[in-house]
CSV table of C-alpha atoms (C1' of nucleotides) in Angstrom, one decimal:
chain,number,residue,atom,x,y,z
A,3,MET,CA,11.3,125.6,140.6
A,4,ARG,CA,7.8,125.7,140.6
A,5,VAL,CA,6.3,128.5,142.7
A,6,GLN,CA,2.8,126.9,144.0
A,7,ARG,CA,1.5,125.6,147.2
A,8,PRO,CA,0.6,122.5,148.5
A,9,LYS,CA,-2.6,120.9,146.9
A,10,GLY,CA,-5.7,121.8,149.3
A,11,THR,CA,-3.8,124.6,151.2
A,12,SER,CA,-4.5,128.4,151.2
A,13,ASP,CA,-2.9,131.7,151.6
A,14,ILE,CA,-4.6,133.9,154.1
A,15,LEU,CA,-4.1,137.4,152.3
A,16,PRO,CA,-4.4,140.8,154.1
A,17,GLY,CA,-8.2,141.2,153.7
A,18,GLU,CA,-9.4,137.7,154.0
A,19,SER,CA,-7.4,137.3,157.0
A,20,GLY,CA,-8.8,140.2,158.8
A,21,LYS,CA,-11.9,138.1,158.4
A,22,TRP,CA,-10.1,135.7,160.1
A,23,GLU,CA,-9.0,138.1,163.2
A,24,ARG,CA,-12.6,139.2,163.4
A,25,VAL,CA,-13.7,135.9,164.1
A,26,GLU,CA,-11.1,134.4,166.2
A,27,HIS,CA,-11.6,137.7,168.6
A,28,GLN,CA,-15.1,136.8,169.0
A,29,ALA,CA,-14.8,133.2,170.1
A,30,ARG,CA,-11.9,134.2,172.5
A,31,LYS,CA,-13.7,137.2,174.2
A,32,PHE,CA,-16.8,134.6,174.5
A,33,PHE,CA,-14.9,131.6,175.3
A,34,ALA,CA,-13.2,133.7,178.1
A,35,LEU,CA,-16.9,135.3,179.3
A,36,ALA,CA,-17.5,131.4,180.0
A,37,GLY,CA,-14.2,131.0,181.8
A,38,TYR,CA,-12.2,128.7,179.0
A,39,GLN,CA,-8.9,129.0,178.8
A,40,GLU,CA,-6.6,128.3,175.8
A,41,ILE,CA,-4.9,125.7,175.6
A,42,ARG,CA,-1.6,125.0,172.9
A,43,THR,CA,-0.6,121.6,172.0
A,44,PRO,CA,2.1,120.5,169.0
A,45,THR,CA,0.8,120.8,165.4
A,46,PHE,CA,1.8,116.8,165.1
A,47,GLU,CA,1.8,114.1,167.4
A,48,ASN,CA,2.6,110.4,167.4
A,49,TYR,CA,0.6,108.6,165.2
A,50,GLU,CA,-0.4,106.2,168.1
A,51,ILE,CA,-2.1,109.4,169.3
A,52,PHE,CA,-4.4,109.6,166.9
A,53,SER,CA,-5.2,105.8,165.2
A,54,ARG,CA,-6.1,104.8,168.7
A,55,SER,CA,-7.9,107.4,169.8
A,56,SER,CA,-10.2,108.0,166.9
A,57,GLY,CA,-10.3,104.5,166.1
A,58,GLN,CA,-8.7,101.8,163.3
A,59,THR,CA,-11.6,101.4,161.0
A,60,SER,CA,-12.2,105.4,160.9
A,61,ASP,CA,-11.6,107.3,157.9
A,62,VAL,CA,-9.9,109.7,159.8
A,63,VAL,CA,-7.2,106.9,160.3
A,64,GLU,CA,-7.6,104.6,157.3
A,65,LYS,CA,-7.4,107.5,154.7
A,66,GLU,CA,-7.2,110.6,155.7
A,67,MET,CA,-3.9,110.6,158.3
A,68,TYR,CA,-1.8,113.0,157.1
A,69,ASP,CA,1.5,111.0,158.0
A,70,PHE,CA,4.9,110.5,157.6
A,71,ASN,CA,8.8,109.2,159.2
A,72,ASP,CA,10.6,111.5,160.6
A,73,LYS,CA,14.5,111.4,160.3
A,74,GLY,CA,14.5,109.9,163.5
A,75,GLY,CA,12.0,107.3,162.3
A,76,ARG,CA,9.4,108.1,164.2
A,77,HIS,CA,5.7,107.8,163.1
A,78,ILE,CA,4.3,111.1,163.1
A,79,ALA,CA,0.9,112.3,162.1
A,80,LEU,CA,0.1,115.9,161.6
A,81,ARG,CA,-3.5,116.6,163.8
A,82,PRO,CA,-6.3,115.8,162.3
A,83,GLU,CA,-9.0,116.6,164.8
A,84,GLY,CA,-8.2,118.4,167.9
A,85,THR,CA,-9.4,116.5,170.7
A,86,ALA,CA,-6.7,113.6,170.9
A,87,GLY,CA,-3.9,116.2,171.3
A,88,VAL,CA,-5.8,117.7,174.2
A,89,VAL,CA,-6.2,114.9,175.9
A,90,ARG,CA,-2.2,113.4,175.5
A,91,ALA,CA,-1.5,116.6,177.2
A,92,TYR,CA,-3.9,116.4,179.6
A,93,VAL,CA,-2.6,113.1,180.8
A,94,GLU,CA,1.0,113.7,180.3
A,95,ASP,CA,0.8,117.3,182.2
A,96,LYS,CA,-1.3,115.7,185.0
A,97,LEU,CA,-4.3,118.2,184.3
A,98,TYR,CA,-6.3,115.7,186.2
A,99,GLY,CA,-4.1,117.0,190.1
A,100,PRO,CA,-6.2,117.8,193.0
A,101,GLN,CA,-5.2,121.4,192.5
A,102,ILE,CA,-6.6,121.9,189.0
A,103,VAL,CA,-10.4,123.0,189.8
A,104,LYS,CA,-12.5,120.7,187.8
A,105,PRO,CA,-14.1,120.3,185.3
A,106,PHE,CA,-10.9,121.3,183.8
A,107,ASN,CA,-12.3,123.6,180.6
A,108,VAL,CA,-10.0,125.0,177.5
A,109,PHE,CA,-10.5,126.1,174.2
A,110,TYR,CA,-8.2,126.1,170.9
A,111,ILE,CA,-8.2,127.6,168.0
A,112,GLU,CA,-5.7,125.9,165.4
A,113,PRO,CA,-4.9,124.4,162.0
A,114,THR,CA,-5.7,120.8,161.3
A,115,PHE,CA,-4.7,118.3,158.3
A,116,ARG,CA,-6.6,115.7,156.4
A,117,TYR,CA,-5.4,114.1,153.3
A,118,GLU,CA,-8.6,113.9,151.3
A,119,ARG,CA,-9.5,115.7,148.0
A,120,PRO,CA,-10.4,119.2,148.5
A,121,GLN,CA,-13.8,121.1,148.0
A,122,ALA,CA,-16.4,123.7,149.2
A,123,GLY,CA,-15.1,124.3,152.5
A,124,ARG,CA,-12.7,121.2,152.8
A,125,LEU,CA,-9.0,121.6,152.4
A,126,ARG,CA,-6.1,119.2,153.3
A,127,GLU,CA,-5.2,121.9,155.9
A,128,PHE,CA,-7.7,123.6,157.9
A,129,HIS,CA,-8.6,125.0,161.2
A,130,GLN,CA,-10.7,124.0,164.0
A,131,ILE,CA,-12.3,125.9,166.8
A,132,GLY,CA,-13.0,123.8,169.8
A,133,VAL,CA,-13.5,123.3,173.4
A,134,GLU,CA,-13.2,120.4,175.5
A,135,SER,CA,-14.5,120.0,179.2
A,136,PHE,CA,-12.5,117.4,181.8
A,137,GLY,CA,-14.2,115.6,184.6
A,138,SER,CA,-17.8,115.9,185.0
A,139,ASP,CA,-20.4,113.1,183.9
A,140,ASN,CA,-23.2,115.4,184.8
A,141,PRO,CA,-25.6,115.8,181.9
A,142,LEU,CA,-25.1,119.3,182.8
A,143,ALA,CA,-21.6,119.5,181.6
A,144,ASP,CA,-23.4,118.3,178.1
A,145,VAL,CA,-25.8,120.8,178.0
A,146,GLU,CA,-23.3,123.8,178.8
A,147,THR,CA,-20.9,122.2,176.2
A,148,ILE,CA,-23.8,121.9,173.6
A,149,VAL,CA,-25.1,125.8,175.0
A,150,LEU,CA,-21.5,126.9,174.3
A,151,GLY,CA,-21.7,126.0,170.8
A,152,HIS,CA,-24.9,127.0,170.0
A,153,ASP,CA,-23.9,130.5,172.0
A,154,LEU,CA,-21.1,131.1,169.7
A,155,LEU,CA,-22.7,130.5,166.6
A,156,ALA,CA,-25.5,132.8,167.6
A,157,ALA,CA,-23.0,135.5,168.5
A,158,LEU,CA,-20.9,135.4,165.3
A,159,GLY,CA,-24.2,135.7,163.2
A,160,VAL,CA,-24.9,132.3,162.4
A,161,LYS,CA,-28.5,132.0,161.4
A,162,ASN,CA,-29.8,129.2,159.9
A,163,TYR,CA,-28.4,126.1,161.2
A,164,GLU,CA,-29.9,122.4,162.9
A,165,LEU,CA,-28.8,121.2,165.7
A,166,HIS,CA,-29.1,117.1,165.5
A,167,ILE,CA,-28.3,115.0,168.6
A,168,ASN,CA,-28.1,111.2,169.1
A,169,SER,CA,-26.9,109.1,171.9
A,170,LEU,CA,-24.4,106.4,171.7
A,171,GLY,CA,-24.1,105.0,175.7
A,172,ASN,CA,-21.7,103.0,176.7
A,173,GLN,CA,-19.2,100.7,175.9
A,174,GLN,CA,-22.0,97.8,176.3
A,175,VAL,CA,-24.3,99.5,174.8
A,176,ARG,CA,-22.6,100.1,172.4
A,177,GLN,CA,-21.6,96.3,171.7
A,178,ALA,CA,-25.0,95.0,171.7
A,179,TYR,CA,-25.8,97.3,169.4
A,180,HIS,CA,-23.1,96.5,166.8
A,181,ASP,CA,-24.3,93.4,167.3
A,182,ALA,CA,-27.6,94.2,166.5
A,183,LEU,CA,-26.4,95.8,163.1
A,184,VAL,CA,-24.5,93.1,162.2
A,185,ASP,CA,-27.3,90.5,162.8
A,186,TYR,CA,-29.8,93.0,160.9
A,187,PHE,CA,-27.4,93.5,157.9
A,188,THR,CA,-25.7,90.5,156.9
A,189,PRO,CA,-29.0,88.8,155.3
A,190,LEU,CA,-29.0,92.3,153.5
A,191,LYS,CA,-25.3,92.4,152.5
A,192,GLY,CA,-25.9,91.4,149.0
A,193,GLN,CA,-28.0,94.2,148.6
A,194,LEU,CA,-26.0,97.1,149.7
A,195,SER,CA,-23.2,99.8,148.3
A,196,GLU,CA,-20.2,98.2,147.9
A,197,ASP,CA,-18.9,100.4,150.8
A,198,SER,CA,-21.3,99.2,153.2
A,199,GLN,CA,-20.8,95.5,152.7
A,200,ARG,CA,-16.9,96.7,153.8
A,201,ARG,CA,-18.3,98.8,156.4
A,202,LEU,CA,-19.9,95.7,157.9
A,203,GLY,CA,-17.3,93.7,158.6
A,204,LEU,CA,-15.5,96.7,160.1
A,205,ASN,CA,-18.0,99.1,161.8
A,206,PRO,CA,-21.5,98.5,160.9
A,207,LEU,CA,-22.5,101.8,162.8
A,208,ARG,CA,-21.0,103.3,159.2
A,209,ILE,CA,-23.2,101.9,157.5
A,210,LEU,CA,-26.2,104.1,158.9
A,211,ASP,CA,-24.3,107.1,157.6
A,212,SER,CA,-24.7,106.3,154.2
A,213,LYS,CA,-26.0,107.7,151.3
A,214,ALA,CA,-25.7,105.4,149.0
A,215,GLU,CA,-29.1,104.7,147.1
A,216,GLU,CA,-28.6,101.0,148.0
A,217,ASP,CA,-28.3,101.1,151.3
A,218,GLN,CA,-31.6,104.0,152.1
A,219,GLN,CA,-34.2,101.4,151.7
A,220,PHE,CA,-32.6,99.4,154.5
A,221,LEU,CA,-32.1,102.1,157.2
A,222,PRO,CA,-35.3,102.9,158.0
A,223,ASN,CA,-36.3,99.5,159.6
A,224,ALA,CA,-32.5,99.4,161.0
A,225,PRO,CA,-32.1,98.9,164.8
A,226,LYS,CA,-31.9,101.8,166.5
A,227,ILE,CA,-29.7,102.9,169.0
A,228,VAL,CA,-31.7,104.1,171.2
A,229,ASP,CA,-33.8,100.9,171.4
A,230,TYR,CA,-30.4,99.5,172.6
A,231,LEU,CA,-29.3,102.1,175.2
A,232,ASP,CA,-29.6,101.2,178.9
A,233,ASP,CA,-31.6,103.2,181.7
A,234,GLU,CA,-28.6,104.9,182.9
A,235,SER,CA,-27.7,106.1,179.2
A,236,LYS,CA,-31.6,106.7,178.2
A,237,ALA,CA,-32.3,108.9,181.6
A,238,ASN,CA,-28.7,110.8,181.0
A,239,PHE,CA,-30.2,111.6,177.4
A,240,LYS,CA,-33.4,112.7,178.4
A,241,ALA,CA,-32.0,114.6,181.3
A,242,ILE,CA,-30.1,116.3,178.5
A,243,THR,CA,-32.7,117.1,176.1
A,244,ASP,CA,-35.2,118.0,178.7
A,245,GLN,CA,-32.8,121.3,179.9
A,246,LEU,CA,-32.5,121.9,176.3
A,247,ASP,CA,-35.7,122.1,176.2
A,248,HIS,CA,-36.2,124.6,179.2
A,249,LEU,CA,-33.6,126.3,177.6
A,250,GLY,CA,-35.4,126.8,174.6
A,251,ILE,CA,-33.2,125.4,172.4
A,252,LYS,CA,-33.8,123.6,169.4
A,253,TYR,CA,-32.8,120.5,168.3
A,254,VAL,CA,-33.4,117.3,166.1
A,255,LEU,CA,-33.0,113.7,168.0
A,256,ASP,CA,-30.9,111.7,165.1
A,257,ASN,CA,-30.7,107.8,165.1
A,258,ASP,CA,-28.5,107.8,162.3
A,259,LEU,CA,-26.1,110.6,163.6
A,260,VAL,CA,-22.6,108.5,164.2
A,261,ARG,CA,-20.0,111.0,164.1
A,262,GLY,CA,-16.7,109.5,162.6
A,263,LEU,CA,-14.5,109.1,165.7
A,264,ASP,CA,-15.0,106.0,167.2
A,265,TYR,CA,-14.3,107.6,171.0
A,266,TYR,CA,-17.7,109.0,171.7
A,267,THR,CA,-20.2,107.2,174.4
A,268,GLY,CA,-22.5,109.3,175.2
A,269,VAL,CA,-24.0,112.5,173.8
A,270,ILE,CA,-23.1,113.8,170.4
A,271,PHE,CA,-24.3,116.1,168.6
A,272,GLU,CA,-23.9,118.5,165.4
A,273,PHE,CA,-24.7,122.0,164.0
A,274,MET,CA,-25.9,121.9,160.1
A,275,VAL,CA,-26.3,124.4,158.0
A,276,ALA,CA,-28.5,123.5,154.7
A,277,ASP,CA,-27.8,126.4,151.7
A,278,GLN,CA,-27.9,125.3,148.2
A,279,ASP,CA,-25.8,128.2,147.4
A,280,LEU,CA,-22.9,126.7,149.5
A,281,TRP,CA,-22.8,122.9,149.6
A,282,ALA,CA,-25.2,120.6,147.4
A,283,SER,CA,-25.8,118.4,151.1
A,284,PRO,CA,-26.3,119.7,154.6
A,285,THR,CA,-22.4,120.6,155.8
A,286,THR,CA,-21.5,120.3,159.8
A,287,ILE,CA,-19.9,123.6,160.7
A,288,LEU,CA,-19.6,122.1,164.2
A,289,GLY,CA,-19.7,118.8,165.6
A,290,GLY,CA,-18.6,116.9,169.0
A,291,GLY,CA,-19.9,115.0,172.0
A,292,ARG,CA,-19.1,113.1,174.9
A,293,TYR,CA,-15.9,110.7,175.1
A,294,ASP,CA,-15.8,109.3,178.9
A,295,HIS,CA,-13.0,106.4,178.2
A,296,LEU,CA,-10.2,108.5,175.9
A,297,VAL,CA,-8.3,109.8,179.2
A,298,GLU,CA,-8.3,106.0,180.2
A,299,GLU,CA,-6.8,104.9,177.3
A,300,PHE,CA,-4.2,106.8,177.0
A,301,THR,CA,-3.1,106.0,180.9
A,302,GLY,CA,-4.6,108.4,182.5
A,303,PRO,CA,-7.4,108.4,185.8
A,304,HIS,CA,-11.4,107.9,184.8
A,305,THR,CA,-12.0,111.2,183.6
A,306,PRO,CA,-15.5,111.4,181.7
A,307,ALA,CA,-15.2,114.6,178.9
A,308,VAL,CA,-16.8,116.3,176.3
A,309,GLY,CA,-16.4,119.1,173.9
A,310,PHE,CA,-16.8,119.9,170.3
A,311,GLY,CA,-14.9,121.4,167.0
A,312,ILE,CA,-16.0,124.3,164.7
A,313,GLY,CA,-14.5,124.2,161.0
A,314,GLU,CA,-13.6,127.4,161.1
A,315,GLU,CA,-13.4,127.7,156.9
A,316,ARG,CA,-17.0,126.5,157.1
A,317,LEU,CA,-17.9,129.1,159.4
A,318,LEU,CA,-16.1,131.9,157.7
A,319,LEU,CA,-18.2,130.3,154.7
A,320,VAL,CA,-21.3,130.7,156.4
A,321,LEU,CA,-21.0,133.7,158.2
A,322,GLN,CA,-19.9,135.7,154.6
A,323,LYS,CA,-23.7,134.7,153.2
A,324,GLN,CA,-25.4,135.2,156.4
A,325,ASN,CA,-23.5,138.2,158.6
A,326,PRO,CA,-21.3,140.3,155.9
A,327,ASP,CA,-21.2,143.2,158.4
A,328,LEU,CA,-19.3,141.1,160.6
A,329,PHE,CA,-16.6,141.9,157.5
A,330,ALA,CA,-17.4,145.2,156.6
A,331,PRO,CA,-14.2,146.5,155.4
A,332,ALA,CA,-12.5,149.2,158.2
A,333,GLY,CA,-10.4,151.8,157.1
A,334,ILE,CA,-7.7,153.6,158.5
A,335,ASP,CA,-8.8,156.8,160.1
A,336,VAL,CA,-6.1,159.1,159.0
A,337,PHE,CA,-4.0,159.7,156.3
A,338,ILE,CA,-1.3,162.1,156.4
A,339,THR,CA,-0.3,164.2,153.2
A,340,ASN,CA,2.5,166.7,152.8
A,341,ILE,CA,3.6,169.4,150.6
A,342,GLY,CA,6.4,171.7,150.4
A,343,GLU,CA,9.6,172.2,151.8
A,344,GLY,CA,11.0,170.7,155.2
A,345,THR,CA,7.2,169.0,156.0
A,346,THR,CA,8.4,165.6,155.6
A,347,LEU,CA,9.6,164.5,159.1
A,348,LYS,CA,6.2,166.9,160.6
A,349,THR,CA,4.5,164.1,159.2
A,350,VAL,CA,6.0,161.3,160.2
A,351,GLU,CA,6.4,163.3,163.9
A,352,LEU,CA,2.3,164.1,163.7
A,353,ALA,CA,1.8,160.1,162.0
A,354,ARG,CA,3.0,159.0,166.1
A,355,SER,CA,1.5,161.5,168.3
A,356,LEU,CA,-1.7,160.1,166.5
A,357,ARG,CA,-0.9,156.7,166.5
A,358,GLY,CA,0.0,157.5,170.5
A,359,GLN,CA,-3.6,159.1,170.9
A,360,GLY,CA,-5.2,155.7,169.5
A,361,PHE,CA,-6.0,156.3,165.6
A,362,SER,CA,-4.5,154.6,163.0
A,363,CYS,CA,-2.6,156.2,160.7
A,364,MET,CA,-0.4,156.4,157.4
A,365,TYR,CA,1.4,158.6,155.4
A,366,ASP,CA,2.8,158.0,152.5
A,367,VAL,CA,6.7,157.1,152.2
A,368,ASP,CA,7.0,157.4,148.7
A,369,GLN,CA,6.5,161.0,149.0
A,370,LYS,CA,4.0,161.3,145.6
A,371,LYS,CA,3.1,164.5,144.5
A,372,LEU,CA,0.2,165.8,146.9
A,373,LYS,CA,-2.8,164.7,144.5
A,374,GLY,CA,-1.1,161.1,144.3
A,375,GLN,CA,-1.4,161.2,148.4
A,376,PHE,CA,-4.5,161.7,148.2
A,377,ARG,CA,-5.6,159.0,145.4
A,378,LYS,CA,-3.9,156.8,148.4
A,379,ALA,CA,-5.6,157.8,150.9
A,380,ASP,CA,-9.0,157.7,149.0
A,381,ARG,CA,-8.1,153.6,148.1
A,382,LEU,CA,-7.1,153.3,151.7
A,383,GLN,CA,-10.7,153.9,152.7
A,384,ALA,CA,-9.1,156.8,155.5
A,385,LYS,CA,-12.0,158.9,157.0
A,386,TYR,CA,-9.5,161.9,157.4
A,387,VAL,CA,-7.0,163.7,155.5
A,388,LEU,CA,-4.5,165.5,157.8
A,389,THR,CA,-2.3,167.7,155.3
A,390,VAL,CA,1.0,169.1,156.4
A,391,GLY,CA,1.7,172.0,154.1
A,392,ALA,CA,4.7,174.4,153.9
A,393,LYS,CA,2.8,177.4,153.7
A,394,ASP,CA,0.1,176.2,156.4
A,395,LEU,CA,3.3,175.8,159.0
A,396,ALA,CA,4.6,178.6,158.8
A,397,LYS,CA,1.3,180.3,160.3
A,398,GLY,CA,1.7,177.2,162.7
A,399,GLN,CA,-1.8,175.7,161.1
A,400,LEU,CA,-2.8,171.8,159.8
A,401,THR,CA,-5.4,171.4,157.6
A,402,ILE,CA,-7.7,168.0,157.7
A,403,LYS,CA,-10.3,167.0,155.3
A,404,ARG,CA,-13.5,164.5,156.3
A,405,LEU,CA,-13.5,162.4,153.0
A,406,ALA,CA,-16.8,161.3,153.6
A,407,ASP,CA,-18.2,164.9,152.8
A,408,GLY,CA,-15.3,167.2,151.6
A,409,GLN,CA,-15.4,169.3,154.5
A,410,GLN,CA,-12.3,170.9,155.4
A,411,ILE,CA,-11.4,172.5,158.7
A,412,GLN,CA,-7.9,174.5,159.6
A,413,PHE,CA,-6.4,174.5,163.3
A,414,ASP,CA,-3.7,175.4,164.8
A,415,LEU,CA,-0.5,173.0,165.0
A,416,GLU,CA,-0.5,172.1,169.0
A,417,GLN,CA,-4.4,171.0,169.1
A,418,ALA,CA,-3.0,168.2,167.1
A,419,ALA,CA,-1.9,166.6,170.7
A,420,ASP,CA,-5.8,166.2,171.0
A,421,LEU,CA,-6.7,165.4,167.3
A,422,GLN,CA,-10.6,164.2,168.9
A,423,ALA,CA,-11.2,167.8,170.1
A,424,VAL,CA,-10.5,168.7,166.4
A,425,LEU,CA,-12.6,166.6,165.2
A,426,GLU,CA,-15.0,167.0,167.2
A,427,GLN,CA,-15.6,170.2,165.0
A,428,PHE,CA,-16.6,168.1,162.3
A,429,LYS,CA,-20.4,167.2,164.1
B,104,G,C1',-10.5,106.5,146.5
B,105,C,C1',-14.5,107.6,142.4
B,106,G,C1',-16.9,110.7,139.1
B,107,G,C1',-17.6,116.0,135.8
B,108,A,C1',-16.1,120.1,134.2
B,109,A,C1',-11.8,123.9,134.2
B,110,U,C1',-6.8,126.4,133.6
B,111,U,C1',-4.9,132.8,128.3
B,112,G,C1',-1.9,139.1,131.6
B,113,G,C1',-2.8,142.1,138.2
B,114,U,C1',-8.6,140.9,137.7
B,115,G,C1',-13.1,138.9,134.6
B,116,A,C1',-12.2,137.7,129.7
B,117,A,C1',-13.0,137.6,123.5
B,118,G,C1',-9.7,134.7,120.5
B,119,G,C1',-8.2,131.2,116.7
B,120,G,C1',-2.8,126.0,113.5
B,121,G,C1',0.7,130.6,110.7
B,122,U,C1',4.0,138.4,110.5
B,123,U,C1',0.1,143.7,115.8
B,124,A,C1',-3.6,137.5,121.7
B,125,A,C1',-9.9,141.9,121.1
B,126,C,C1',-12.7,144.1,125.1
B,127,A,C1',-13.7,146.0,129.8
B,128,C,C1',-11.8,146.9,135.0
B,129,A,C1',-7.6,147.6,137.7
B,130,C,C1',-2.8,150.0,138.2
B,131,C,C1',1.0,153.6,136.6
B,132,G,C1',1.9,158.2,133.8
B,133,G,C1',-0.3,162.8,132.3
B,134,U,C1',-4.2,166.8,132.0
B,135,U,C1',1.4,173.0,133.6
B,136,U,C1',3.3,171.6,139.1
B,137,G,C1',-1.3,172.0,147.5
B,138,U,C1',-6.4,168.3,147.6
B,139,G,C1',-9.4,162.3,146.4
B,140,G,C1',-13.4,159.0,144.3
B,141,A,C1',-15.6,161.9,137.7
B,142,U,C1',-13.9,163.2,132.4
B,143,C,C1',-10.2,163.2,128.8
B,144,C,C1',-4.9,161.1,126.8
B,145,G,C1',-1.7,158.0,126.8
B,146,G,C1',0.9,153.3,129.0
B,147,C,C1',0.9,148.1,130.6
B,148,A,C1',0.8,139.2,128.3
B,149,U,C1',8.7,138.0,123.8
B,150,A,C1',2.7,135.6,126.3
B,151,C,C1',-2.2,131.6,126.7
B,152,G,C1',-1.0,125.8,134.0
B,153,U,C1',3.7,121.7,133.3
B,154,G,C1',6.0,118.2,129.9
B,155,G,C1',5.7,115.2,125.8
B,156,G,C1',3.5,114.4,120.7
B,157,U,C1',0.8,115.5,115.6
B,158,U,C1',2.7,120.0,112.0
B,159,C,C1',7.0,123.3,107.6
B,160,G,C1',4.7,126.2,112.1
B,161,A,C1',0.6,125.1,117.9
B,162,U,C1',-1.3,129.5,123.0
B,163,U,C1',-5.3,127.7,119.1
B,164,C,C1',-5.4,119.3,117.6
B,165,C,C1',-3.3,114.8,120.7
B,166,C,C1',-1.6,112.5,125.2
B,167,A,C1',0.1,112.4,130.2
B,168,C,C1',0.6,115.2,134.3
B,169,A,C1',-0.2,119.3,138.0
B,170,U,C1',-3.7,122.4,140.0
B,171,U,C1',-8.4,124.8,141.1
B,172,C,C1',-13.7,124.5,140.6
B,173,C,C1',-18.5,120.4,141.4
B,174,G,C1',-20.3,116.0,142.7
B,175,C,C1',-20.0,111.4,145.5
B,176,C,C1',-17.8,108.9,149.8
B,177,C,C1',-16.9,111.4,154.8
B,178,C,C1',-16.5,115.2,157.8
B,179,A,C1',-14.6,120.3,159.6
RNA sequence: GCGGAAUUGGUGAAGGGGUUAACACACCGGUUUGUGGAUCCGGCAUACGUGGGUUCGAUUCCCACAUUCCGCCCCA
């Protein structure tokens, strides 16, 4: 048997898992403060949920879906993004009902899957932290979502990121813009990159995203979406950017920002980090936007919505560099060593008592020699070592030592019921 | 999907077609048995990603595959 995890997956080991817990704990706290509640949807859905929402010509559907047929012949896909499943649940579970306060705000933290070549900050199984807000078409809902993303990154300690935003307007706008792009690029077709020639027929919007050298020269003069926005879309976008201005949130208007999923309709945005040590080119750690028709597409009532997703692996890469303090190893409060006849069970009793008092506490189940126990305490970065010695115990006493400076004090056994009071003697 | 590099023990690694795979760190044990983080002593890869091939003989050469890393595409 080959003992090897599937390509593009990773084991999050103890030590590493603590970092994840801190990030997720902070995120949960943050969402709770904003009144967002958690939603958990299945890891897999019927294939159509994703193919219809993301768009048949999107890369996600065309080549990155992790799909298979189950034993019942159902075409299943592991979720490649978070929004579709939440929208499905919103419709199926009738969360649009009048008894539910609008907007309906949720967050999720979940594994996500894309069948791709792994590289820095890109795995086949990765994790997304996301939010969705259903039911409001007010620009303030867009602003609230962007502010949430901005403030969450700030709370976690991400320092250098750039917020790119753009607007895609409604379906008529998109159609008109689509046609304009085809008109512009078709005469140039022969000079475009192979990929872009293909995109021209399928999804010309994608050409704007191209980084191919052949294409670059044509991009500056390509039609801009802003010129095709109708008055309402324009007013909407302006309202959003004005409010961001007032709130002091910096952003870059990025006409070429497209996003990989077809369901976006209004404002779209990405928080990008440019760090040569991490990635050769600027990389998106958070992306999102407005999708006003997806609920309808899933046979629900017309429901405007907006949300974003954060790539947790990428977030961690950035945080480890920009806010390493967040991940300072914790160590345990107390390690109990014991020596001599009749001290073992006393040790267990003390450990249970200390844990009950809220101290993290361990002892040596291997019952090695005292020196070995101290070595263990040191390796576990214990703050204090409490020693249960047979001789001391006979006098009703215990010894506690602070490892940082070697200071050691003795105290009566009964005082162990309130260790905090004992520890205060060190100060 | 395309291009490039890598793959030796718990880790970082040196090495080289043929009887002991260097060195370091970590770890384990000891330094006469009630105290850590120092020193000293000892131990620690029948093994060099997998499968083929070349050869008297390969971990060392060749091929394929796998995985990892980097870049492109795209995105989280």
